[in-house]
mmCIF file with all atom_site columns, C-alpha atoms in Angstrom:
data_model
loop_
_atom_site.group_PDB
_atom_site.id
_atom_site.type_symbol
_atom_site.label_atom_id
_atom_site.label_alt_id
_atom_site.label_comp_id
_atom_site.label_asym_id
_atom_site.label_entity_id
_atom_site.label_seq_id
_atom_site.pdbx_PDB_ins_code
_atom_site.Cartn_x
_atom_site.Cartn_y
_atom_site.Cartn_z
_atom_site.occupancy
_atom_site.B_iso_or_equiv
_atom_site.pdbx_formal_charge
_atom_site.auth_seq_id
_atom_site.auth_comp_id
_atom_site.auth_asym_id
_atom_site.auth_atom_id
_atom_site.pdbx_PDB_model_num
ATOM 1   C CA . UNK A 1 1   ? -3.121  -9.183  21.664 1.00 0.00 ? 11  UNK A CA 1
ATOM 2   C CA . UNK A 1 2   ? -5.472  -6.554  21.312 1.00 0.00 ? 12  UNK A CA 1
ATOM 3   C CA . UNK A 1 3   ? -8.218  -7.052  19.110 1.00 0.00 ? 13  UNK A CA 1
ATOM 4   C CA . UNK A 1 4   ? -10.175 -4.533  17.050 1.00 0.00 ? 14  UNK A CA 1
ATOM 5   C CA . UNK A 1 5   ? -13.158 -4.551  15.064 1.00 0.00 ? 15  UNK A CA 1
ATOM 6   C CA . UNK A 1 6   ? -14.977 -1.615  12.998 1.00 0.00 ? 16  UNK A CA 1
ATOM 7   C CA . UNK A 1 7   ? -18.242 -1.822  11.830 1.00 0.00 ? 17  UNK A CA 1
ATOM 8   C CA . UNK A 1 8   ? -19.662 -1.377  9.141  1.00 0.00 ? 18  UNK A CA 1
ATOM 9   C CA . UNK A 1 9   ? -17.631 -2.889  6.231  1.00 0.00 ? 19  UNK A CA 1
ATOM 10  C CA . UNK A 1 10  ? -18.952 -1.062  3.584  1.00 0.00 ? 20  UNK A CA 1
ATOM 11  C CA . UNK A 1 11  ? -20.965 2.170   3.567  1.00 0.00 ? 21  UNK A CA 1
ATOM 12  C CA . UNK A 1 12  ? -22.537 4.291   0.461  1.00 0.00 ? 22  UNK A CA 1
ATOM 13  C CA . UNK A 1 13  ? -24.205 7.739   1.040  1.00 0.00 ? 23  UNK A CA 1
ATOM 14  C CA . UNK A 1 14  ? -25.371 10.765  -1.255 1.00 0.00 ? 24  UNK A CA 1
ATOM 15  C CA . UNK A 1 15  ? -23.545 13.683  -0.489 1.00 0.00 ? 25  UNK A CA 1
ATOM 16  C CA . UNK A 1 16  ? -24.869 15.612  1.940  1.00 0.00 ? 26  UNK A CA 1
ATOM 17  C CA . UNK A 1 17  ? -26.108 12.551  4.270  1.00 0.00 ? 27  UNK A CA 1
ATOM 18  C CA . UNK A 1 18  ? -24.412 11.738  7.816  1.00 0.00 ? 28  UNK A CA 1
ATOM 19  C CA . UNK A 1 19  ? -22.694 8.882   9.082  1.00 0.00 ? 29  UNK A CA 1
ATOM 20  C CA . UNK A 1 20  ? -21.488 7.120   12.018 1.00 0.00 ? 30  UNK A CA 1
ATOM 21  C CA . UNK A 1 21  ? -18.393 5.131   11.711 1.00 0.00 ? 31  UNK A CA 1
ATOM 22  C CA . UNK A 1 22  ? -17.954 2.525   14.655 1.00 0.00 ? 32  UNK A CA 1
ATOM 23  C CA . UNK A 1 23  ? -14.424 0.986   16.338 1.00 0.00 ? 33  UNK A CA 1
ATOM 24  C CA . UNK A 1 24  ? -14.761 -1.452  18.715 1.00 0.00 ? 34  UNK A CA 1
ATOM 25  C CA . UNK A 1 25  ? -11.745 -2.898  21.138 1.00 0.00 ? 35  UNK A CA 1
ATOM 26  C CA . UNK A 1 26  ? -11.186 -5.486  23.335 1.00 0.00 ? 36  UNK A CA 1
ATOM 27  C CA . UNK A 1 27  ? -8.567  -4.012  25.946 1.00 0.00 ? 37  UNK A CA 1
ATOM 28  C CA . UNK A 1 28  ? -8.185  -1.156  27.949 1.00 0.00 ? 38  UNK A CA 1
ATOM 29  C CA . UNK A 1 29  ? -6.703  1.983   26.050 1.00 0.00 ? 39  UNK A CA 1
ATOM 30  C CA . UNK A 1 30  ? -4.141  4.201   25.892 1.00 0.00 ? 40  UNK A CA 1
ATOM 31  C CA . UNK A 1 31  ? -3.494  5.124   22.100 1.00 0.00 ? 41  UNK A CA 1
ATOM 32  C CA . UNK A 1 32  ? -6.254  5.370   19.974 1.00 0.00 ? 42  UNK A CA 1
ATOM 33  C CA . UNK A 1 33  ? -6.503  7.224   16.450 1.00 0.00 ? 43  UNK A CA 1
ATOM 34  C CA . UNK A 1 34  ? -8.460  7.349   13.366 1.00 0.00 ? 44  UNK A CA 1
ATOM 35  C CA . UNK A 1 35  ? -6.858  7.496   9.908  1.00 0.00 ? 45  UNK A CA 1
ATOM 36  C CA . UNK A 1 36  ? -8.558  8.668   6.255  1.00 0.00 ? 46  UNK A CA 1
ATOM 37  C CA . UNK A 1 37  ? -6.774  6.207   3.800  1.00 0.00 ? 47  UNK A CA 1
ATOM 38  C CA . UNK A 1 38  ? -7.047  8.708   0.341  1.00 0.00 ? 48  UNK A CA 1
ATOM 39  C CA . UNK A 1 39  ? -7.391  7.028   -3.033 1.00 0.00 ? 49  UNK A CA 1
ATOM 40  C CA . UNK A 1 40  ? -3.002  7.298   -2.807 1.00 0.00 ? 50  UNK A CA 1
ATOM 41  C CA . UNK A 1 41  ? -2.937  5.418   0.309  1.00 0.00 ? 51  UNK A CA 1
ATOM 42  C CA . UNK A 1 42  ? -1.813  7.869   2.622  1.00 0.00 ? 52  UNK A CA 1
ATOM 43  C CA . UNK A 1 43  ? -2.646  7.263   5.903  1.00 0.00 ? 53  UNK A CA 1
ATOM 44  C CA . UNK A 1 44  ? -4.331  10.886  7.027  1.00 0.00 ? 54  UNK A CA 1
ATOM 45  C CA . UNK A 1 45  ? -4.931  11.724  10.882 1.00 0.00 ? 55  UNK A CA 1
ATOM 46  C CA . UNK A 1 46  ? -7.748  12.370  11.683 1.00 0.00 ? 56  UNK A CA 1
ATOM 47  C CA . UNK A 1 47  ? -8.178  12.127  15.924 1.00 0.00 ? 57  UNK A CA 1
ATOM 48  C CA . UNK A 1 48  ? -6.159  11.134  18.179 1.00 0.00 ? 58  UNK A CA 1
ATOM 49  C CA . UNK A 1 49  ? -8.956  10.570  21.220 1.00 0.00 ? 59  UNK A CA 1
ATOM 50  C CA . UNK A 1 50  ? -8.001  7.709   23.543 1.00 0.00 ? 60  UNK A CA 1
ATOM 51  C CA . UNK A 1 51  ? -10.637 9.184   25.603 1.00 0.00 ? 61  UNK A CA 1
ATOM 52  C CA . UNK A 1 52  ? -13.538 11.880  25.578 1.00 0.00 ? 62  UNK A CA 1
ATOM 53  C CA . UNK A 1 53  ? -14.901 13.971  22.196 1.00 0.00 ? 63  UNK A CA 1
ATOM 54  C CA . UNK A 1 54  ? -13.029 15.993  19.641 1.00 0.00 ? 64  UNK A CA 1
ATOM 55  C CA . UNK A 1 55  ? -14.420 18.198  17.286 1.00 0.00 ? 65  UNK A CA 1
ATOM 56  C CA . UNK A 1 56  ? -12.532 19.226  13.758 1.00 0.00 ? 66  UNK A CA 1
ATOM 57  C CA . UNK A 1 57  ? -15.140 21.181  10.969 1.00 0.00 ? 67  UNK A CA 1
ATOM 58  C CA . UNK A 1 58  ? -17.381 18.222  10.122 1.00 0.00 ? 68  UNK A CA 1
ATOM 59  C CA . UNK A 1 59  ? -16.153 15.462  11.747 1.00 0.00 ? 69  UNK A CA 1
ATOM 60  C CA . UNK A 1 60  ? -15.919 14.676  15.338 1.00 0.00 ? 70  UNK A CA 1
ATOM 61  C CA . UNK A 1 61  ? -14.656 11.403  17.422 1.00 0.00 ? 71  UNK A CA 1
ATOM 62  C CA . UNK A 1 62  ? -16.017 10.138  20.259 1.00 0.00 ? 72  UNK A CA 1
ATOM 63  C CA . UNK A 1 63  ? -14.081 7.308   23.166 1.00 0.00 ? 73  UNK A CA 1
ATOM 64  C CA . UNK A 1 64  ? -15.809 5.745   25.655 1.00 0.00 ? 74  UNK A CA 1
ATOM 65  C CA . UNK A 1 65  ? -12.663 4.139   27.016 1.00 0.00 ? 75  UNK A CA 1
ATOM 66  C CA . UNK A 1 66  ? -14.606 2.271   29.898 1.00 0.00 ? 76  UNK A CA 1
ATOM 67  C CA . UNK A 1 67  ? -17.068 0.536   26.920 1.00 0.00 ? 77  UNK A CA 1
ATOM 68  C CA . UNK A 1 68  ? -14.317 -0.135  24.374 1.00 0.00 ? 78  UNK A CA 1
ATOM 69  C CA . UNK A 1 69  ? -15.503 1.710   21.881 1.00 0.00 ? 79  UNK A CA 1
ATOM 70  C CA . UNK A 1 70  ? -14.664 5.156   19.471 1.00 0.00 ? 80  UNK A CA 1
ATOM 71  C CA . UNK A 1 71  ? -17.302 6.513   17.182 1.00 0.00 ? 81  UNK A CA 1
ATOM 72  C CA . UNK A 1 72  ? -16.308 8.525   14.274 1.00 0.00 ? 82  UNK A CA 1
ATOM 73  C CA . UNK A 1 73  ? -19.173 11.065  13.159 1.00 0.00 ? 83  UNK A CA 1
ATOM 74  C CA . UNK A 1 74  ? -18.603 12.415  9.476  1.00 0.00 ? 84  UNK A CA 1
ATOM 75  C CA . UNK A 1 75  ? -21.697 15.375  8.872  1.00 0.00 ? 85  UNK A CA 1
ATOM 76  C CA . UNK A 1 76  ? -22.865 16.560  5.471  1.00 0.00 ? 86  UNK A CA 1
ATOM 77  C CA . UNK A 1 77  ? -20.802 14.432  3.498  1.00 0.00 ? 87  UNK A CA 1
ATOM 78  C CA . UNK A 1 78  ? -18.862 14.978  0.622  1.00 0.00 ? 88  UNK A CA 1
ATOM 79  C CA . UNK A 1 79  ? -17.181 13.052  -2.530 1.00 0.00 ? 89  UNK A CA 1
ATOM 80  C CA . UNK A 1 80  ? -13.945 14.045  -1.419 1.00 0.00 ? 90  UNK A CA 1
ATOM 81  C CA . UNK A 1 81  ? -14.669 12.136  2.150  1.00 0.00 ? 91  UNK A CA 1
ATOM 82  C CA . UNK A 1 82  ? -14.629 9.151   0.443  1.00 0.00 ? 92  UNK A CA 1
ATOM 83  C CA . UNK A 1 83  ? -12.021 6.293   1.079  1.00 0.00 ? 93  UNK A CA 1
ATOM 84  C CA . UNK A 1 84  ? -11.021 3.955   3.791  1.00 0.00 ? 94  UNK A CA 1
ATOM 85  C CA . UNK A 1 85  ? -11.201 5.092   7.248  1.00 0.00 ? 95  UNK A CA 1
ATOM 86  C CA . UNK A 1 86  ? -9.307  2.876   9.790  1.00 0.00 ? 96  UNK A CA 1
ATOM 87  C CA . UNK A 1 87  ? -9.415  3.019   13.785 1.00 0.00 ? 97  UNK A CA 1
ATOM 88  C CA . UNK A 1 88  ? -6.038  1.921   15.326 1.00 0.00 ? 98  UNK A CA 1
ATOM 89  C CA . UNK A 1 89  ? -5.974  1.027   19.117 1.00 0.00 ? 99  UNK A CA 1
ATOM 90  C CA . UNK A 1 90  ? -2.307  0.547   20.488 1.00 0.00 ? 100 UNK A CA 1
ATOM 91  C CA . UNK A 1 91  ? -1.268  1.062   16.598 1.00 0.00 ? 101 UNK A CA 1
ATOM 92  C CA . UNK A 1 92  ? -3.500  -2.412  16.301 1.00 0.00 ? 102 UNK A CA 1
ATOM 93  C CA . UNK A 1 93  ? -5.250  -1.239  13.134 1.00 0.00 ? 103 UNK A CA 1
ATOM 94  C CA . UNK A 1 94  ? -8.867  -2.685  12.541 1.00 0.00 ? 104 UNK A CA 1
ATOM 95  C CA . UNK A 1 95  ? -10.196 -3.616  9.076  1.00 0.00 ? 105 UNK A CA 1
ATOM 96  C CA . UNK A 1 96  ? -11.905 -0.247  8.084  1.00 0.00 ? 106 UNK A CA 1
ATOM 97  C CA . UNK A 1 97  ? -15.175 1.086   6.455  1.00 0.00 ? 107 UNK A CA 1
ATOM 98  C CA . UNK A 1 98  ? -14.771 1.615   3.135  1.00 0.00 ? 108 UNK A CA 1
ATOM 99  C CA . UNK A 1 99  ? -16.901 5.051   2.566  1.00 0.00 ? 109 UNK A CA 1
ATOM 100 C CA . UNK A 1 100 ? -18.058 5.820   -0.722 1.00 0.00 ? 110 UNK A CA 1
ATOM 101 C CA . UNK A 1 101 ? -20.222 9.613   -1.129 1.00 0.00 ? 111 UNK A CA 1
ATOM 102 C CA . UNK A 1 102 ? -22.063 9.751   -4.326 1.00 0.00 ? 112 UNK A CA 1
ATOM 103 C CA . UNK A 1 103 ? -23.166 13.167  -6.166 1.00 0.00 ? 113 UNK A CA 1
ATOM 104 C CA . UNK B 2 1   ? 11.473  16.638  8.012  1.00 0.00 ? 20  UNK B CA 1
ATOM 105 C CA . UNK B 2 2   ? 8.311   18.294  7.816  1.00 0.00 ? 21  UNK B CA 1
ATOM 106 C CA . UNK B 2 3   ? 7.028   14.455  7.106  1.00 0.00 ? 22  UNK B CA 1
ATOM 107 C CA . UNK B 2 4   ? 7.966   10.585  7.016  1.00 0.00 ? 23  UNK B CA 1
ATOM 108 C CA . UNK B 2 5   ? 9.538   10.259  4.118  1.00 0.00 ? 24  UNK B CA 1
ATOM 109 C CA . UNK B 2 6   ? 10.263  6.476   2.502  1.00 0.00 ? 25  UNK B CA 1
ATOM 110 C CA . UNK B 2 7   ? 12.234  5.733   -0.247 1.00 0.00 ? 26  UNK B CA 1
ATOM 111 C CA . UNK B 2 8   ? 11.853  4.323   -3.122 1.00 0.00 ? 27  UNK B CA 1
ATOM 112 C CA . UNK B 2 9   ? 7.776   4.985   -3.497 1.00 0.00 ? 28  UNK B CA 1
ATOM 113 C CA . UNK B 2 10  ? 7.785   1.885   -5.850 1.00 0.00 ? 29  UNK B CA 1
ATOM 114 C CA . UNK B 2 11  ? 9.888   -1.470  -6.165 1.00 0.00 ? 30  UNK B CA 1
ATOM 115 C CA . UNK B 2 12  ? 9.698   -4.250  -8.524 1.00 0.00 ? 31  UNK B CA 1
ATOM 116 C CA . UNK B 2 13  ? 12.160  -7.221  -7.900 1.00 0.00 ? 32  UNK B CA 1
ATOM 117 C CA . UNK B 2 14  ? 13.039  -10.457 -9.214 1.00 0.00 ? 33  UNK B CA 1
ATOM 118 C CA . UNK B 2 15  ? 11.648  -13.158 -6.692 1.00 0.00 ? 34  UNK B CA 1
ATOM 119 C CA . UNK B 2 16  ? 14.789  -14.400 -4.656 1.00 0.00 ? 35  UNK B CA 1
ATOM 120 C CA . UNK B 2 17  ? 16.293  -11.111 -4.844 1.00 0.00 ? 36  UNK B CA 1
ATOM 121 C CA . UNK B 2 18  ? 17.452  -8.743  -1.840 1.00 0.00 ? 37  UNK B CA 1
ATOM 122 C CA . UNK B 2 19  ? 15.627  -5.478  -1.141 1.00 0.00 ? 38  UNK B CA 1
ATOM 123 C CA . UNK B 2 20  ? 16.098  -2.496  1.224  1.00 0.00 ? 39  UNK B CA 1
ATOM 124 C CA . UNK B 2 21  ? 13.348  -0.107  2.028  1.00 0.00 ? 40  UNK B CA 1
ATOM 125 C CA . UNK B 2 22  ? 14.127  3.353   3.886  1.00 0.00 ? 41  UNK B CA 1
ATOM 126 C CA . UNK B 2 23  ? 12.013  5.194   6.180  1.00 0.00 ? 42  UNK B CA 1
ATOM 127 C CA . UNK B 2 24  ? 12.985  8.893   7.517  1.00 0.00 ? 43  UNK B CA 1
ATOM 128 C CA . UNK B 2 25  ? 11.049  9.836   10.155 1.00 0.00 ? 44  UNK B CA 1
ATOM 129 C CA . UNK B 2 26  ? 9.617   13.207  11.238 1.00 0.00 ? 45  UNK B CA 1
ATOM 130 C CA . UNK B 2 27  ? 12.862  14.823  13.066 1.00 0.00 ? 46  UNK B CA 1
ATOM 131 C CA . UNK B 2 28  ? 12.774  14.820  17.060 1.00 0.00 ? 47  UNK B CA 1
ATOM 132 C CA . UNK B 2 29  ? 10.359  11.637  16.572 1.00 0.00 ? 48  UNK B CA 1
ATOM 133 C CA . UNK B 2 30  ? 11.562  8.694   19.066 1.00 0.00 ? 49  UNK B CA 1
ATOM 134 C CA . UNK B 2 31  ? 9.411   5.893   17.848 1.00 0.00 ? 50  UNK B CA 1
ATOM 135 C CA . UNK B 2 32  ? 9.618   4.386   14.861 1.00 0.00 ? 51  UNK B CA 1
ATOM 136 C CA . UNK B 2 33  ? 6.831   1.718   13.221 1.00 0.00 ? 52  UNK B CA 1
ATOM 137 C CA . UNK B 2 34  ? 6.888   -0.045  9.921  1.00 0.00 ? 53  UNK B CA 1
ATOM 138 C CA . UNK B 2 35  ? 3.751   -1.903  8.504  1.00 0.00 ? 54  UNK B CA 1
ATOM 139 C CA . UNK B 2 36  ? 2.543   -3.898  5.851  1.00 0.00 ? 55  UNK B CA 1
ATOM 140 C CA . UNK B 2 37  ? -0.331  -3.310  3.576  1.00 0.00 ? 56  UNK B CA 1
ATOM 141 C CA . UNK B 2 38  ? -2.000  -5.859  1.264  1.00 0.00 ? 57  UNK B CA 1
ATOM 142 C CA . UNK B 2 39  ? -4.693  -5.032  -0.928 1.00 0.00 ? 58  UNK B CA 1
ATOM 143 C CA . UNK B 2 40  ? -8.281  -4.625  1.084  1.00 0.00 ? 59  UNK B CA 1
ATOM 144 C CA . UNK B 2 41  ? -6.544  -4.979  3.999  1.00 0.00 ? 60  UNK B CA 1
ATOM 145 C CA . UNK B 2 42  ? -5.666  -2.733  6.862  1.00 0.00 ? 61  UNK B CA 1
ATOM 146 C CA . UNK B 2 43  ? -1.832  -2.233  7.619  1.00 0.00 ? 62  UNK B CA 1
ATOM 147 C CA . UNK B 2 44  ? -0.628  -4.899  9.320  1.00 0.00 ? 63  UNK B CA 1
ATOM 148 C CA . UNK B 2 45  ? 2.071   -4.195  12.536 1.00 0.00 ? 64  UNK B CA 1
ATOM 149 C CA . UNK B 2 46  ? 5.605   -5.404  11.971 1.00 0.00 ? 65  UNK B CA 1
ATOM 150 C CA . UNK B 2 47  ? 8.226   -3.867  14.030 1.00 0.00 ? 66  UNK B CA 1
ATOM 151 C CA . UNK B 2 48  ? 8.147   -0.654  16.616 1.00 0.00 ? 67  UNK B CA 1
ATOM 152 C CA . UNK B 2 49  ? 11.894  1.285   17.327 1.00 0.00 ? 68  UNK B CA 1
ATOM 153 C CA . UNK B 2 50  ? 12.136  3.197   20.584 1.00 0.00 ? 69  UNK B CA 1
ATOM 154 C CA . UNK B 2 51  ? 15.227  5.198   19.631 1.00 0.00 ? 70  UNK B CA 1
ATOM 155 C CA . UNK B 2 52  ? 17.901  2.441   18.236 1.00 0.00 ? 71  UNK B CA 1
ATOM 156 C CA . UNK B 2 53  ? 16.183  -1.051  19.738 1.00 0.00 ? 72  UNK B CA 1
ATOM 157 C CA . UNK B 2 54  ? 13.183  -2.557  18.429 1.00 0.00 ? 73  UNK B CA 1
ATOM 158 C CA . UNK B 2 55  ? 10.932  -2.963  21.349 1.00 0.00 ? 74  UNK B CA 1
ATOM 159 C CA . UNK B 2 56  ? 8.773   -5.062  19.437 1.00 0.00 ? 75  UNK B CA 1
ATOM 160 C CA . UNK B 2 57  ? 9.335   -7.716  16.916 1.00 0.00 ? 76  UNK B CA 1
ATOM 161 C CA . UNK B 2 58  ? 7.050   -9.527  17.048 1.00 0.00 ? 77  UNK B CA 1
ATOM 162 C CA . UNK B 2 59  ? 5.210   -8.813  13.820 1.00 0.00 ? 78  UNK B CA 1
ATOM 163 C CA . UNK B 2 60  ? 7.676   -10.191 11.912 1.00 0.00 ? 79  UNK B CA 1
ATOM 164 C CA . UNK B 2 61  ? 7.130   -12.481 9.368  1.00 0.00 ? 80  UNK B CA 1
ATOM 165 C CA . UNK B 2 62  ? 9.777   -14.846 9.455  1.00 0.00 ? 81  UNK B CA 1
ATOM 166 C CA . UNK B 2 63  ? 13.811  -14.871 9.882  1.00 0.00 ? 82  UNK B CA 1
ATOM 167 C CA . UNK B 2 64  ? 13.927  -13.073 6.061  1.00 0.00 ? 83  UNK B CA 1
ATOM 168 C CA . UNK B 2 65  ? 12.876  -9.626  7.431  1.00 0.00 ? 84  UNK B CA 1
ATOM 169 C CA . UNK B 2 66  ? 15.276  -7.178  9.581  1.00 0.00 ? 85  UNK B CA 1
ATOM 170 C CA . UNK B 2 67  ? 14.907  -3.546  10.225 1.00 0.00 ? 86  UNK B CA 1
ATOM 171 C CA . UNK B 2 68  ? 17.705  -1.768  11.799 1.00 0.00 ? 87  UNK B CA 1
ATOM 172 C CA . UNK B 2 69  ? 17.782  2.278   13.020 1.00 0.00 ? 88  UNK B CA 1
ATOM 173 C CA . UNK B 2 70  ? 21.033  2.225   14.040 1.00 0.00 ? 89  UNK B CA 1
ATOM 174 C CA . UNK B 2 71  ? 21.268  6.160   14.988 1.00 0.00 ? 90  UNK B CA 1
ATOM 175 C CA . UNK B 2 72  ? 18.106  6.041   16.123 1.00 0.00 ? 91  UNK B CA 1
ATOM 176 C CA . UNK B 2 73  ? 16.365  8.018   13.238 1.00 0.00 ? 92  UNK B CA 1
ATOM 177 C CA . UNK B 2 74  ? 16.594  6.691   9.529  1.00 0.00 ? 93  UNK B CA 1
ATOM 178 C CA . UNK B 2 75  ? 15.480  3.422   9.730  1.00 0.00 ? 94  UNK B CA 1
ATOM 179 C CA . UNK B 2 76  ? 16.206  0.373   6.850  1.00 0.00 ? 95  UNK B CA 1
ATOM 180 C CA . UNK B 2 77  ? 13.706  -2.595  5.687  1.00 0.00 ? 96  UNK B CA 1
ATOM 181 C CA . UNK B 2 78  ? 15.566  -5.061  4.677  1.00 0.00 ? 97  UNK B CA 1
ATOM 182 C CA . UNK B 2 79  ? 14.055  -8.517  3.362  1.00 0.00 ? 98  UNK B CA 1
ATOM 183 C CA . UNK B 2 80  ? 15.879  -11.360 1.730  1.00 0.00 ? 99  UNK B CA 1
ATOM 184 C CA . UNK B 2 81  ? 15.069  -13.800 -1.008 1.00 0.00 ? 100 UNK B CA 1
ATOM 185 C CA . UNK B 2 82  ? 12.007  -12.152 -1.444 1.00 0.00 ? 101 UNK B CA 1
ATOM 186 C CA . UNK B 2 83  ? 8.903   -13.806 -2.217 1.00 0.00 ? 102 UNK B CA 1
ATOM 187 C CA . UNK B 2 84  ? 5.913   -13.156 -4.548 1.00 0.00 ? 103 UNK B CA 1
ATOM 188 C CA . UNK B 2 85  ? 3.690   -13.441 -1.021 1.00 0.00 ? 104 UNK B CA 1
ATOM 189 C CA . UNK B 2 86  ? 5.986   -10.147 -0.165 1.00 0.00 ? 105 UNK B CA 1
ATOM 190 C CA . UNK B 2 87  ? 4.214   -7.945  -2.419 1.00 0.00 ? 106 UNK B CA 1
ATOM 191 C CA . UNK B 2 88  ? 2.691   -5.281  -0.289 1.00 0.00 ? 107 UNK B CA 1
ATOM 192 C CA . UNK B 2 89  ? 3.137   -1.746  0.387  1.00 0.00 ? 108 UNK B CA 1
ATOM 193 C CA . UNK B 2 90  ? 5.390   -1.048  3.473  1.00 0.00 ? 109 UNK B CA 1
ATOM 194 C CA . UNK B 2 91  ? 4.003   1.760   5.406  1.00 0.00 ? 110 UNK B CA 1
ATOM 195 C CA . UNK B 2 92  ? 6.132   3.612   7.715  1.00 0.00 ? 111 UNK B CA 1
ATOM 196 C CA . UNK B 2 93  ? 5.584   5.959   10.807 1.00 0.00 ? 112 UNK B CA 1
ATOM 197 C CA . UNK B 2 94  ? 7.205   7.780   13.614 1.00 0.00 ? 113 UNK B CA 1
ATOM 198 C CA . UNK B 2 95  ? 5.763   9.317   17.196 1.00 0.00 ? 114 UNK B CA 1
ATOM 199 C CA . UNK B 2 96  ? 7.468   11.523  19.726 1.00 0.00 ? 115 UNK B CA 1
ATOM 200 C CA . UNK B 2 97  ? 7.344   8.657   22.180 1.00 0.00 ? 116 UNK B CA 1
ATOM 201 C CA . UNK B 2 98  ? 5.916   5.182   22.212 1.00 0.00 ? 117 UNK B CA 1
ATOM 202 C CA . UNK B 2 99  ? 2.562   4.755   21.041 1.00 0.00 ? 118 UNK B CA 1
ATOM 203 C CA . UNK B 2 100 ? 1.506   8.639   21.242 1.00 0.00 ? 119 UNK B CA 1
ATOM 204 C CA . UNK B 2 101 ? 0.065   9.773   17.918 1.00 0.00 ? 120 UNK B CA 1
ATOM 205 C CA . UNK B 2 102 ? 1.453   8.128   15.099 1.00 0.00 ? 121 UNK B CA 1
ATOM 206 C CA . UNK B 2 103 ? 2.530   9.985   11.801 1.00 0.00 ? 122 UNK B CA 1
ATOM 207 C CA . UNK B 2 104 ? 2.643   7.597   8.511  1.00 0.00 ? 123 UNK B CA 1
ATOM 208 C CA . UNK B 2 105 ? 4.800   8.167   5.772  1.00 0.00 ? 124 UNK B CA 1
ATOM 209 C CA . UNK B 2 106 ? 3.506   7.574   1.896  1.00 0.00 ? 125 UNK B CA 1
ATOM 210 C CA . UNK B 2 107 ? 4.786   4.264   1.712  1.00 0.00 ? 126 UNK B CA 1
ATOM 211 C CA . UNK B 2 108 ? 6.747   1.870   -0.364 1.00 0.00 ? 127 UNK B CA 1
ATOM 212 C CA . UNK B 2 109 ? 4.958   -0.334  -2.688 1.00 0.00 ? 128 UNK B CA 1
ATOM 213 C CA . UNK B 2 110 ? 6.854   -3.572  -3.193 1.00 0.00 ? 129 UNK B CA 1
ATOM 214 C CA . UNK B 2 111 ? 6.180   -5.827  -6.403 1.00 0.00 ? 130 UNK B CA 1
ATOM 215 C CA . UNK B 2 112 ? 7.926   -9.144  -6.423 1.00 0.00 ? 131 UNK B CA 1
ATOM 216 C CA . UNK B 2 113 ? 7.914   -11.068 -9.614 1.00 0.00 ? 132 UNK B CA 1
#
């Protein structure tokens, strides 16, 4: 089956910094979305991009089908961005980056 | 609905003990997916509905887990002589078609002591 990593594990920023979140995949695509687990555990949506660039206020996702690969760009960070934020691929989920945006 | 909805939010059983989890999905939405959660983890696939059939089984445990959707909309979890190894939260979502975008309901935390 499909295989899909995300990179990094852990990440800690001061509010205000920028971040690149990173989904790698081992197939070819045709479903790919990013989630924001909140502190409840709801599973958020954030993009649904299996291909090209999206844009939503500060964040924005980027496929490169043809590379395997999705990067999620979170700008000017916040506390309230913090939590778990998982790529799936073919609703494979990876293991996430846990994102945690100090004061 | 306006959203997936599952039912109950929480459940503690007795290990051994039968247990039904529900899952109503966003109305019009074909596809149905449940999950599994663990702690630190990231939600692990189970079973996918395309309107009353499960296309895919194949995350399945073992023989003590069964989902049905016989209408093709409200769908049941059900899992016998539950184990302590069970304890997870069972995450549940629905898409207009197979694997388009996928909505997830708040889940179902399951305790088994």
């Amino acid at each position: 089956g499909i295989q899909v990593e995300q990179s990094p594990p852990d990440l800690i920023l001061q509010e205000g910094a920028n971040s690149t979140l990173r989904c790698n995949f081992s197939d070819s695509v045709n479903n790919l979305q990013w989630f924001h687990q909140n502190p409840w555990g709801q599973l958020i949506n954030l993009f649904y991009i299996p291909s090209g660039t999206k844009q939503n206020g500060r964040l924005s996702a980027t496929t490169v089908a043809t590379e395997r690969y999705s990067l999620l760009y979170i700008s000017s960070s916040q506390t309230t961005d913090s939590g778990v934020y998982f790529c799936a691929v073919e609703l494979v989920f990876g293991k996430g980056t846990k994102l945690t945006v100090n004061p | 609905g306006a959203g997936v909805s599952q039912t109950p939010s929480n459940k503690v059983t007795e290990k051994g003990k039968y247990v039904e989890l529900r899952c109503d999905p966003i109305s019009g939405h074909t596809a149905l997916y449940w999950y599994r959660q663990s702690l630190g983890q990231g939600p692990e696939f189970l079973i996918y509905f395309q309107g009353t059939g499960a296309a895919d089984d194949s995350g399945l445990p073992n023989d003590r887990f069964f989902a049905v959707r016989p209408e093709g909309s409200v769908s049941t979890l059900k899992i016998q002589r539950t184990e302590r190894g069970d304890s997870a939260v069972y995450l549940c979502a629905s898409s207009w078609g197979g694997l388009t975008e996928a909505f997830f309901g708040q889940g179902t935390r399951l305790t088994v002591v």
